[in-house]
Short mmCIF file of C-alpha atoms and ligand atoms in Angstrom, two decimals:
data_model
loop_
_atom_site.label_atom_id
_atom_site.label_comp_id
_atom_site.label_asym_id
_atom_site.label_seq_id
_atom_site.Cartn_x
_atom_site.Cartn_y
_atom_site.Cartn_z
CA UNK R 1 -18.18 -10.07 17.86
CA UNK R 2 -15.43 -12.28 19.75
CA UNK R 3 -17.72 -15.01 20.08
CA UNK R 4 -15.76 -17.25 17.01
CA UNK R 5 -14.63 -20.77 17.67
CA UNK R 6 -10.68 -20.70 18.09
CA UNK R 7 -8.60 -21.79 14.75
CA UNK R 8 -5.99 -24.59 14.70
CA UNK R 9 -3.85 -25.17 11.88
CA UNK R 10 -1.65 -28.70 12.45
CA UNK R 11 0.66 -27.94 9.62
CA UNK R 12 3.78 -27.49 10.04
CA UNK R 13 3.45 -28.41 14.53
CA UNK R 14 6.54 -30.77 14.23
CA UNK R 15 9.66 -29.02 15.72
CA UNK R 16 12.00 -27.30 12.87
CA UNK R 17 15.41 -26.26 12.61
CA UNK R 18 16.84 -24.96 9.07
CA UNK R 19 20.63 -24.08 8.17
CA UNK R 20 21.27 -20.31 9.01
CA UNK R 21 23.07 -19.82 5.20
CA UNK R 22 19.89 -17.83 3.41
CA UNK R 23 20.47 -14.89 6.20
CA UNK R 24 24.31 -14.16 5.53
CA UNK R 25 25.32 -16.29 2.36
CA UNK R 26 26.78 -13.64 0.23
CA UNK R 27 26.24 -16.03 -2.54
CA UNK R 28 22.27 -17.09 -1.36
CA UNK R 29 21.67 -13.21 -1.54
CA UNK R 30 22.50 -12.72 -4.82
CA UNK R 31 20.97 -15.85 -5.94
CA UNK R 32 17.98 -14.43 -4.21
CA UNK R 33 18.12 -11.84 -7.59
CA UNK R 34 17.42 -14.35 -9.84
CA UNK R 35 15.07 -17.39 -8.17
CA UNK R 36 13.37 -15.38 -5.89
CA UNK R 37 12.41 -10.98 -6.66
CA UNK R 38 12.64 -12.34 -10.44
CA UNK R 39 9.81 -14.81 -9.85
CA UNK R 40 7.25 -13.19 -7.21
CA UNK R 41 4.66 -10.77 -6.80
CA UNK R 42 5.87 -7.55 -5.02
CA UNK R 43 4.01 -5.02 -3.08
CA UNK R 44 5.13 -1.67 -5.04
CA UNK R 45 3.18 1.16 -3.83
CA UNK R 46 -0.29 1.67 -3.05
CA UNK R 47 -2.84 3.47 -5.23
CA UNK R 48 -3.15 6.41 -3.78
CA UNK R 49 0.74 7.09 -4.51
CA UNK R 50 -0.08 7.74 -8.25
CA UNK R 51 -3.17 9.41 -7.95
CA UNK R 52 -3.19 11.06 -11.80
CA UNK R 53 -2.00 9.83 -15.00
CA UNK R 54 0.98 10.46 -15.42
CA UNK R 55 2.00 9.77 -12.00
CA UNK R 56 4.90 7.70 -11.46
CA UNK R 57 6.78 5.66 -8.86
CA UNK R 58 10.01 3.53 -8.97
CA UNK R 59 10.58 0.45 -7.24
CA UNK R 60 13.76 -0.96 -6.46
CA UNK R 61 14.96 -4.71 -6.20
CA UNK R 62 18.56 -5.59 -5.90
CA UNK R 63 19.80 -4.44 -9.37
CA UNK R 64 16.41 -4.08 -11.05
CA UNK R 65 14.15 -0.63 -10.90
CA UNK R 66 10.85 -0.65 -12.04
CA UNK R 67 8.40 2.66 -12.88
CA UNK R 68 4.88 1.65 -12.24
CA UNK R 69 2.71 4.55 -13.36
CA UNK R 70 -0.60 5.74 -14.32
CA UNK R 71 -1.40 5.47 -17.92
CA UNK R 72 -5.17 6.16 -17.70
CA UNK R 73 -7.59 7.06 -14.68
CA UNK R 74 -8.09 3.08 -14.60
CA UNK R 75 -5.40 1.87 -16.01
CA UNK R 76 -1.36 1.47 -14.30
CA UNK R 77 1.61 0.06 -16.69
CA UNK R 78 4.90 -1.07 -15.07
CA UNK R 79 8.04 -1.14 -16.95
CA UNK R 80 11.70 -2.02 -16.34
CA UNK R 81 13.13 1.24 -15.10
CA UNK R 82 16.34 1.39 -18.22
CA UNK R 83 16.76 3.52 -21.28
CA UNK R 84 17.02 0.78 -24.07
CA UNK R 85 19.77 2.96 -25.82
CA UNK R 86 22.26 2.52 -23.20
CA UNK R 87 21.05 1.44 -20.57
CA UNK R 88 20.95 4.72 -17.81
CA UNK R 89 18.32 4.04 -15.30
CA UNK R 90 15.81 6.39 -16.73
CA UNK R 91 13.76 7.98 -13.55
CA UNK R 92 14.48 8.38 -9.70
CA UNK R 93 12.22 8.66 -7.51
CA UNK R 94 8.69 9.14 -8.18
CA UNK R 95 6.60 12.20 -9.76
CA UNK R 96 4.25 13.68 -12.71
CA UNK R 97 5.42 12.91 -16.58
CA UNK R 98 4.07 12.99 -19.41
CA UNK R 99 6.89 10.97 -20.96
CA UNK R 100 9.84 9.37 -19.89
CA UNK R 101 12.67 11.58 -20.77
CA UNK R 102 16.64 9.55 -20.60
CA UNK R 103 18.88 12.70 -20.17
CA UNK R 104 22.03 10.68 -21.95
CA UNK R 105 21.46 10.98 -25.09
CA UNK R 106 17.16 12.49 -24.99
CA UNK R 107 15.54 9.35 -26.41
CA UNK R 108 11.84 9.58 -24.85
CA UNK R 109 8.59 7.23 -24.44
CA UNK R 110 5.42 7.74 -23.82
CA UNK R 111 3.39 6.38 -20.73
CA UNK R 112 1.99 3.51 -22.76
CA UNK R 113 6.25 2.52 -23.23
CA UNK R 114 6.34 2.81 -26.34
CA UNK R 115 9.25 4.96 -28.00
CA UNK R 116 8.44 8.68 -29.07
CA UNK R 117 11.69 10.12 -30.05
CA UNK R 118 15.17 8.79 -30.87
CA UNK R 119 17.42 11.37 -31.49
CA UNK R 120 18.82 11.52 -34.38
CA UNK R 121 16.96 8.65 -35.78
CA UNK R 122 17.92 8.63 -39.17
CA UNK R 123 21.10 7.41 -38.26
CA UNK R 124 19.96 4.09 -37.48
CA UNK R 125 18.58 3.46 -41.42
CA UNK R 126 15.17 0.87 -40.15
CA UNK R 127 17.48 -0.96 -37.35
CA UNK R 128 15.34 0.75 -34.89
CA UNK R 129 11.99 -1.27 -34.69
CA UNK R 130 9.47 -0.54 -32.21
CA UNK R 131 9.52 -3.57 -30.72
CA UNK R 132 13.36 -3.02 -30.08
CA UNK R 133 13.11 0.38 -27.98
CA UNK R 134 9.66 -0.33 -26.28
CA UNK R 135 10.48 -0.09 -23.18
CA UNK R 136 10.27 -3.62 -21.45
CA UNK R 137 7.17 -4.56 -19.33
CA UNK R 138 6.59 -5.70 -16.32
CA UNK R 139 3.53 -7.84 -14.81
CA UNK R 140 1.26 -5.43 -13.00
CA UNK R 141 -2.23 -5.70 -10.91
CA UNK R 142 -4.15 -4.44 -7.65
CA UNK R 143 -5.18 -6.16 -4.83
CA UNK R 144 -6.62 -4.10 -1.76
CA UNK R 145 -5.57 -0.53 -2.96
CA UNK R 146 -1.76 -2.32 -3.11
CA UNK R 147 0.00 -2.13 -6.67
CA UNK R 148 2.05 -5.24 -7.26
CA UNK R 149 4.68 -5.72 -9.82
CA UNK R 150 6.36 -9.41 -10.78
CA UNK R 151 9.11 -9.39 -13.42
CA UNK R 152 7.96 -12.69 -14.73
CA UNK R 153 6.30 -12.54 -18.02
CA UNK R 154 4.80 -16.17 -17.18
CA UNK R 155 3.77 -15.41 -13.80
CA UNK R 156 0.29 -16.79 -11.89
CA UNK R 157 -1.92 -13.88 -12.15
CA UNK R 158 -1.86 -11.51 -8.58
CA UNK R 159 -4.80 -13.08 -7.50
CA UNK R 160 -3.79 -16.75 -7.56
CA UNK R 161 -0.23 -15.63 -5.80
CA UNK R 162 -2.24 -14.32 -2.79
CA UNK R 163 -4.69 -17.09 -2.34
CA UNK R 164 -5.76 -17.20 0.32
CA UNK R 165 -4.99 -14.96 1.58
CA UNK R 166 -6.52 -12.24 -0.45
CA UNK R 167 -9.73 -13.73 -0.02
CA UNK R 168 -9.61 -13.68 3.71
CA UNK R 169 -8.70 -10.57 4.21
CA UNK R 170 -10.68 -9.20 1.30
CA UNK R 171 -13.73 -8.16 3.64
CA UNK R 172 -11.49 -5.56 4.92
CA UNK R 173 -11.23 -3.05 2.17
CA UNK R 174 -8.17 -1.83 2.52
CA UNK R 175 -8.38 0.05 -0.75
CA UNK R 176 -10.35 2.39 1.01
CA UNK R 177 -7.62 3.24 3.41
CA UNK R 178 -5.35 5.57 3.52
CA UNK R 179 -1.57 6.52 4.63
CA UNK R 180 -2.14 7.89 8.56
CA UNK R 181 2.00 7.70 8.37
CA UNK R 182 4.80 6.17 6.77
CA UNK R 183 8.64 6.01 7.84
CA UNK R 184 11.80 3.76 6.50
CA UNK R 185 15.03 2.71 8.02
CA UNK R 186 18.32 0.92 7.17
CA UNK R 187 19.00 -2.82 9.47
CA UNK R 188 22.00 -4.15 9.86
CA UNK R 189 20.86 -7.50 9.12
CA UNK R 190 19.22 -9.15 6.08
CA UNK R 191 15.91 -8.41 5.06
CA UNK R 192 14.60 -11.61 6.53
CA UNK R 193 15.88 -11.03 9.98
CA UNK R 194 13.75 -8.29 9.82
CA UNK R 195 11.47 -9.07 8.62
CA UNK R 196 10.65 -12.37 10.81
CA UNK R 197 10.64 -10.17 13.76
CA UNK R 198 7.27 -8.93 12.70
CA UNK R 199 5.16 -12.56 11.69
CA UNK R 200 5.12 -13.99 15.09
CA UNK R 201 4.01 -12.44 18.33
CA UNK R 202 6.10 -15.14 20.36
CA UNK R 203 8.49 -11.94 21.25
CA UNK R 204 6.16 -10.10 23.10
CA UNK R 205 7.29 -11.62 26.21
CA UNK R 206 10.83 -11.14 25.98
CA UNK R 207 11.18 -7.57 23.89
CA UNK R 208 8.12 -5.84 24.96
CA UNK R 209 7.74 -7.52 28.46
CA UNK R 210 5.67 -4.24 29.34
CA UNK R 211 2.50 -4.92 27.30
CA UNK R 212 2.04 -8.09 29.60
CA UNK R 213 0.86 -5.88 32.00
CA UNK R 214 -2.12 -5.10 30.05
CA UNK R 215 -3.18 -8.49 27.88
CA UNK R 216 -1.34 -12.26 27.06
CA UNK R 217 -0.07 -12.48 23.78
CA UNK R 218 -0.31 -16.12 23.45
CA UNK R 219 -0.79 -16.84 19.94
CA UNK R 220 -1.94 -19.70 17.32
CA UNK R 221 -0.61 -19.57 13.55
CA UNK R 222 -1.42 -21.19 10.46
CA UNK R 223 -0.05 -21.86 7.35
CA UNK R 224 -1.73 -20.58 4.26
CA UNK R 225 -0.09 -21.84 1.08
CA UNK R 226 2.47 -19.28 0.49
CA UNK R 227 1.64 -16.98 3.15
CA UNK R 228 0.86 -17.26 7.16
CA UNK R 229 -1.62 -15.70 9.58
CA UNK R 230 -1.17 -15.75 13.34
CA UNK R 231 -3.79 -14.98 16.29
CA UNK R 232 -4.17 -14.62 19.77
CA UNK R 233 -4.84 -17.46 20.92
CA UNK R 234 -7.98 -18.87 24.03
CA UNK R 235 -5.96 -20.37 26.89
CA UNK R 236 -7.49 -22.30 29.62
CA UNK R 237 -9.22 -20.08 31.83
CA UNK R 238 -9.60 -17.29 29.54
CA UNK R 239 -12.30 -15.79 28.97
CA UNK R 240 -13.42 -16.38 24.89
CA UNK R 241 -13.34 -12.77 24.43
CA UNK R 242 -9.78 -12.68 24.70
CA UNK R 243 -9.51 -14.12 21.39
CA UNK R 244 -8.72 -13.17 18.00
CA UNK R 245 -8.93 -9.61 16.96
CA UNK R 246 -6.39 -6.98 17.64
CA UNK R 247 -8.55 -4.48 19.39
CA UNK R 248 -9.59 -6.60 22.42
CA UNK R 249 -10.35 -6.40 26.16
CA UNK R 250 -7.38 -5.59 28.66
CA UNK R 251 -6.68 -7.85 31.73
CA UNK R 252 -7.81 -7.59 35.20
CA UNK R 253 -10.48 -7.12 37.41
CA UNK R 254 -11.98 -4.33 35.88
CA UNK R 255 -11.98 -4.93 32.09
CA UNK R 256 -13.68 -1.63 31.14
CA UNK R 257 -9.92 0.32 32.45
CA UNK R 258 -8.10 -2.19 31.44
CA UNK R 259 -9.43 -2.41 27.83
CA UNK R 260 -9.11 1.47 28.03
CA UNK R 261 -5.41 1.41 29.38
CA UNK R 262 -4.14 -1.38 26.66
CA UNK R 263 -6.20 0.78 23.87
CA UNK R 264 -4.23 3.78 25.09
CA UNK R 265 -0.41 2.43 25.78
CA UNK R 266 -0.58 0.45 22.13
CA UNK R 267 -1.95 3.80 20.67
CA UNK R 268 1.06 6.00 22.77
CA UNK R 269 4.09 3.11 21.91
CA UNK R 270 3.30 1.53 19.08
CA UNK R 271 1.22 4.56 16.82
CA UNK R 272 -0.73 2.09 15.08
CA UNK R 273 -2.87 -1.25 15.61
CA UNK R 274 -5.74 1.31 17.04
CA UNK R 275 -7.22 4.37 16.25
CA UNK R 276 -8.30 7.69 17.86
CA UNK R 277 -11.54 6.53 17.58
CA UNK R 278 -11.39 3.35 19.55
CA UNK R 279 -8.97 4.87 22.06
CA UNK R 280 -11.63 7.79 22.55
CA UNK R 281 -14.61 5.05 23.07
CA UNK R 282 -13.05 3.05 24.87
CA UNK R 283 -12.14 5.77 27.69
CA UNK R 284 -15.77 6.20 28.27
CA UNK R 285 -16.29 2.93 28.75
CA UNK R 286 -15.83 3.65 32.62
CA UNK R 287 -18.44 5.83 32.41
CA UNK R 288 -20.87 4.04 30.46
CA UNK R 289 -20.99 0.58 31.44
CA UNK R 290 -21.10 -1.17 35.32
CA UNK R 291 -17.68 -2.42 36.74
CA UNK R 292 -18.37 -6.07 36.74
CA UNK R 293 -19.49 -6.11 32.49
CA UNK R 294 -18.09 -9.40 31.58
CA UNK R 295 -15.35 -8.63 29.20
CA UNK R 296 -17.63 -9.78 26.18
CA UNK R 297 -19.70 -7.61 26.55
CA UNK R 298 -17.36 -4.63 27.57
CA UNK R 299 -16.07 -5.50 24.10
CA UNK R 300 -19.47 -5.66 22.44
CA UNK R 301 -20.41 -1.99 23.71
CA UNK R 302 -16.82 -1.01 23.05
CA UNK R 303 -16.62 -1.88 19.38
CA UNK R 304 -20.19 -0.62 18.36
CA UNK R 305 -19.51 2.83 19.90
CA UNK R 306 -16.78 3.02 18.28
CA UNK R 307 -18.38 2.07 14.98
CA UNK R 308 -20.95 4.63 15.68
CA UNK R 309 -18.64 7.78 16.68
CA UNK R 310 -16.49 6.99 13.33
CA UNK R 311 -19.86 6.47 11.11
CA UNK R 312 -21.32 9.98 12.44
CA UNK R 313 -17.66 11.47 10.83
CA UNK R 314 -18.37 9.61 7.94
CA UNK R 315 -16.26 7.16 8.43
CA UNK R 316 -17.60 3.30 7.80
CA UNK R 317 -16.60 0.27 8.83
CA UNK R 318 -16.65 -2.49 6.89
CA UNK R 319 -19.16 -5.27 8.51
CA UNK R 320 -17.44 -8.91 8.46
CA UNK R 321 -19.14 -12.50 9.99
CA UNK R 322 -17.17 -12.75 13.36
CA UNK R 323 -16.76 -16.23 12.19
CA UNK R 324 -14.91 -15.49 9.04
CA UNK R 325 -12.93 -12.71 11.22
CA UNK R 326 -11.54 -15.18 13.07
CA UNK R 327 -9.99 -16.90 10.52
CA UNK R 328 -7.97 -13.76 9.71
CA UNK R 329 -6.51 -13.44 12.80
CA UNK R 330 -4.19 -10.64 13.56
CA UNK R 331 -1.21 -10.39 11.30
CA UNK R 332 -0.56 -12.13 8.02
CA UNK R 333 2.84 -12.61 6.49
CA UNK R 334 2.67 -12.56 2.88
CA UNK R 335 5.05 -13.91 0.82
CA UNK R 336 8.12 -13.62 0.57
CA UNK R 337 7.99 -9.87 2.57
CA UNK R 338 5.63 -8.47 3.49
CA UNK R 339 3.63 -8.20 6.54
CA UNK R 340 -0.18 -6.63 7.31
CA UNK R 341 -1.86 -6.78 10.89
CA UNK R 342 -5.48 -5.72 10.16
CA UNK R 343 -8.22 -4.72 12.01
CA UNK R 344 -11.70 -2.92 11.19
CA UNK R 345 -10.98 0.40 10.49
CA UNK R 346 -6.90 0.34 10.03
CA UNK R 347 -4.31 -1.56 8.91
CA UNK R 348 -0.19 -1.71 9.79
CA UNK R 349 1.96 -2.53 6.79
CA UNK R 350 5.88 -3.88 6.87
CA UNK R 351 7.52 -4.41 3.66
CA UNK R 352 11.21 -5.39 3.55
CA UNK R 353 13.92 -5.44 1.28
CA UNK R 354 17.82 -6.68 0.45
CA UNK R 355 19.91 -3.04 0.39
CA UNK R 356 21.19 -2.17 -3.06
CA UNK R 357 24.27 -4.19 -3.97
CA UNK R 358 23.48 -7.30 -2.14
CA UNK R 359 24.63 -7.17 0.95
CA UNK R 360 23.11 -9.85 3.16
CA UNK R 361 23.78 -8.10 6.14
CA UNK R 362 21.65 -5.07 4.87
CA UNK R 363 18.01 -4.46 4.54
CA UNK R 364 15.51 -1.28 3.76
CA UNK R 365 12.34 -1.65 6.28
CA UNK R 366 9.38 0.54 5.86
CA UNK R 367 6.23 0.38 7.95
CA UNK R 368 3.03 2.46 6.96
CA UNK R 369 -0.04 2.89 8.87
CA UNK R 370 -3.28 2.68 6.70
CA UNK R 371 -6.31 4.13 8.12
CA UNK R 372 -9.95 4.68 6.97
CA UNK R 373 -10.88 8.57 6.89
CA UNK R 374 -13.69 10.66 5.93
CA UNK R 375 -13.73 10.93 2.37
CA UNK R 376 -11.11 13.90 1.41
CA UNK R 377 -9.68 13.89 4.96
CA UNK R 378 -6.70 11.72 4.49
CA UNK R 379 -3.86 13.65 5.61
CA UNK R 380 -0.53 14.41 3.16
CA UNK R 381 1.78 11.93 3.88
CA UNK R 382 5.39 11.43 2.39
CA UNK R 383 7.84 8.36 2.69
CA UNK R 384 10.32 9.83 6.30
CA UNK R 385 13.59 8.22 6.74
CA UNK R 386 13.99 8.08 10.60
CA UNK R 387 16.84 6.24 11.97
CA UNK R 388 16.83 3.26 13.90
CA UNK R 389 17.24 5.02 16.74
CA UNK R 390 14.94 8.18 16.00
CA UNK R 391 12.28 8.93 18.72
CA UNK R 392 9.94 9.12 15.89
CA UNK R 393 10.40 5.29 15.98
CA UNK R 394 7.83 4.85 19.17
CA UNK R 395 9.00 2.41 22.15
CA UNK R 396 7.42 -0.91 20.87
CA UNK R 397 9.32 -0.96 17.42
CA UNK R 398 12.61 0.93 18.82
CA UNK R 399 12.27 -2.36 20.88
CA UNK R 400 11.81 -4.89 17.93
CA UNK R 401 14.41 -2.59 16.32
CA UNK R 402 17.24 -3.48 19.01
CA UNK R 403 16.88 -7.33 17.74
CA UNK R 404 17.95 -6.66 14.15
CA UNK R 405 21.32 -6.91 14.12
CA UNK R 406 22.02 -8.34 17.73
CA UNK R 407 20.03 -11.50 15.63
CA UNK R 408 22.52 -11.36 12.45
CA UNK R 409 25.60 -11.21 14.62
CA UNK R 410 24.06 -13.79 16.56
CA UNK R 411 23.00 -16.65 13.93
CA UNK R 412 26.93 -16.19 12.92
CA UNK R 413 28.29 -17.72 15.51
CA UNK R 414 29.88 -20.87 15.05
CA UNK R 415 27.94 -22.76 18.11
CA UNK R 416 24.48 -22.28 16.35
CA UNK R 417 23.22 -24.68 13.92
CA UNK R 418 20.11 -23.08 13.19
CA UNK R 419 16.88 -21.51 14.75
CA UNK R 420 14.60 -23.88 16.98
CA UNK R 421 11.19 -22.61 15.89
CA UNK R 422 7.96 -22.71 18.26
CA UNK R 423 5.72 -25.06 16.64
CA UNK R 424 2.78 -23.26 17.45
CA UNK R 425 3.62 -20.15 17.79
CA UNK R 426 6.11 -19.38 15.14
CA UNK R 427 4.84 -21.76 12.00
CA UNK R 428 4.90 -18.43 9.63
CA UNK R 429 8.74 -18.66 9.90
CA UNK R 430 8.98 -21.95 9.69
CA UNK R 431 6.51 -21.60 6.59
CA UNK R 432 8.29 -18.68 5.11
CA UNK R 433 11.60 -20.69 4.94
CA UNK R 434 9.62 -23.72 3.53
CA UNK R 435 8.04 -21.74 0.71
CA UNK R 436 11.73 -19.62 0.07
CA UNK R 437 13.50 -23.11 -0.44
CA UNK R 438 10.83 -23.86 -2.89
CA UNK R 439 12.03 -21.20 -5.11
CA UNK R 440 15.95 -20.66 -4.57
CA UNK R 441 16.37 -24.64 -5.06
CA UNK R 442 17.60 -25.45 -1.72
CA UNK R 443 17.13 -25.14 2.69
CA UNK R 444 14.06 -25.19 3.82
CA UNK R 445 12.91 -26.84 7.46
CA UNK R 446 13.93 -29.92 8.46
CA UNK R 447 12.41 -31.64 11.77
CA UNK R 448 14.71 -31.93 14.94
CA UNK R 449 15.48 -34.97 15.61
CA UNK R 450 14.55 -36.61 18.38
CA UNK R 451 16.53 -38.15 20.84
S1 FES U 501 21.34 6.01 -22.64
FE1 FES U 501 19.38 6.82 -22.75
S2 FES U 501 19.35 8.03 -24.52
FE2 FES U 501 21.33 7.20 -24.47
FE1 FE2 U 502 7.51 -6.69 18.34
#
């Protein structure tokens, strides 16, 4: 199943530099409000967080909230999260209603948004029409068990904004997955600091010089309209089974331990990008296969017993043309921030945000862990706030984690014009700044010169 020619993307392989003003320009954040989060596609919550009708969640942006909620067993409304009399934010949090009550004055609506009860209503003579105190509306769809809200009333439908994206990755199924875990944090540094520490795997190397003990994490990447994939990469003298997927054999002599000891430390430091299941199989791989397997085939054995063990709990994988796998790489970076790195049977989400208020030197992270499980088995999961520094952070993102704001204090300095981005390596930040100037009006890469 590693047997897929290698991918090349040309795109964007000139050498880039771009002004350092969209990661600390007080005034480029809160232009962000208006020419950016007013004009894209947003990953809200997933499905599974408003299981019932009735069931709500709010999502915040800068200054704007929006409920997305349940209004029928197949259908989910979103609505600008403000009481139309005037003007309190009208829920917090998420939960169960069966309207939305404002506790100012008690004006109410129903989960279809339109207004059930002014108080006092008389008052008002016929001033109040419907269409007045309807609550406002907000663009709404699903794409792989994600909810996604846009604030534009004239926005490209969900499916055109994630082109292609959403049709490579697509064969996945990540609606079928579920939350394994979820946790948030605070940065000090601005949401794209952050987030850009997660679309490239150039930093492997240099902040988690460990793992190169157990596999190279050269990579390839490749534009994709809006959005950017990136992939391990064949070198030279490689073997071709080194390529492409996230689960994948180890180095060294012995590639059935090795694939077993890189399965195990990413599973003990990282918490996600594996499974039990694949961890499990692939510690028996000692046992069931001769020392000199050539690493395809360790992988081969590897992946279909580990198929097998998670069918017989009911648990399916989804079957995708090795060909077409390789396209998807490991990690795509969808625009403008969010971040999935996929494989089979699980999936690790980022999703970052500008704090409240603005601040450019501010950002909420959250990372989730999706997973498939045997139907009903999904365990209870809840949004944990763990500190940067928490130990329920493990090792390989405590590590990532140290880079936040040593970056933003960093880029401030008066000797640096701007980041020198890997053309090979790092195109989905080069891409991501190209795509962000489209919409604010202004940046974007420019190529070094050459001298
Ligand atoms: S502000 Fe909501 S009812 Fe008055
Ligand atoms: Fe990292």
């Amino acid at each position: 199943m590693n047997q897929a020619s290698p991918v090349v993307s040309e795109e964007l392989s000139e050498a880039v530099t771009f002004g350092v003003e969209p990661y600390f320009s007080p005034a480029y954040a809160q232009a962000e409000g208006d020419r950016l989060w007013a004009k894209v596609w947003q990953h809200a919550c997933r499905l599974e967080d408003i299981p019932g009708v009735g069931d709500f969640v709010t999502y915040d942006i800068l200054d704007d909230s929006i409920i997305i909620v349940r209004t029928a067993p197949d259908k989910i409304s979103a609505y600008h999260n403000v009481c139309m009399h005037r003007g309190r934010r009208l829920m917090e949090g998420c939960g169960r209603a069966a309207q939305f009550v404002c506790r100012f004055h008690g004006w109410r609506w129903g989960l279809d948004g339109e207004n059930a009860h002014v108080t006092e209503r008389p008052d008002w003579g016929d001033a109040l029409t419907a269409e007045r105190i309807r609550l406002r509306p907000v663009q709404v769809d699903t794409w792989g068990g994600f909810v996604w809200v846009n604030m534009d009333p004239d926005c490209a439908p969900l499916r055109e904004y994630l082109e292609p994206a959403a049709s490579l990755l697509d064969p996945f199924h990540f609606q079928n997955m579920r939350y394994r875990w979820r946790m948030w944090c605070h940065f000090d540094c601005n949401w794209k600091t952050a987030l850009e520490a997660f679309i490239e795997s150039y930093h492997v190397e240099g902040t988690h010089p460990q793992l190169m003990r157990y596999a190279d994490f050269y990579t390839w990447s490749q534009t994709q309209g809006l959005h950017s994939v990136h992939g391990f990469a064949e070198r030279e003298g490689r073997d071709v089974a080194e390529a492409n997927t996230i689960v994948r054999p180890g180095k060294g002599q012995d590639v059935r331990r090795s694939t077993y000891e890189l399965q195990k430390e990413v599973y003990e430091t990282v918490n996600a990008s594996t499974t039990e299941t694949l961890v499990k199989a692939s510690a028996r791989l000692v046992d069931e296969l001769a020392e000199d397997t050539p690493p395809g085939e360790v992988m081969s054995h590897f992946m279909e017993s580990a198929r097998r063990d998670d069918e017989a709990r009911g648990v399916i994988w989804p079957t995708i043309d090795p060909e077409h796998y390789a396209k998807t790489g490991i990690d795509w970076h969808v625009f403008p921030n969010m971040s999935i790195q996929h494989g089979y049977s699980f999936a690790l989400v980022y999703r970052v945000r500008p704090a409240p208020g603005a601040d450019p030197n501010k950002c909420v992270f959250e990372a989730s862990v999706i997973e498939l499980f045997p139907e009903g088995q999904a365990p209870k999961t809840e949004w944990v706030h763990a500190e940067p520094s928490s130990e329920a952070w493990r090792s390989v993102l405590a590590q990532d984690f140290a880079n936040m704001g040593m970056v933003q204090k960093g880029m401030k300095s008066r000797a640096f014009p701007g980041p020198l981005l890997n053309p090979k390596q790092e195109r989905p930040v080069a891409n991501f700044h190209r795509n962000l100037a489209r919409f604010m009006g202004s940046g974007g890469p420019t190529p070094l010169a050459k001298s």
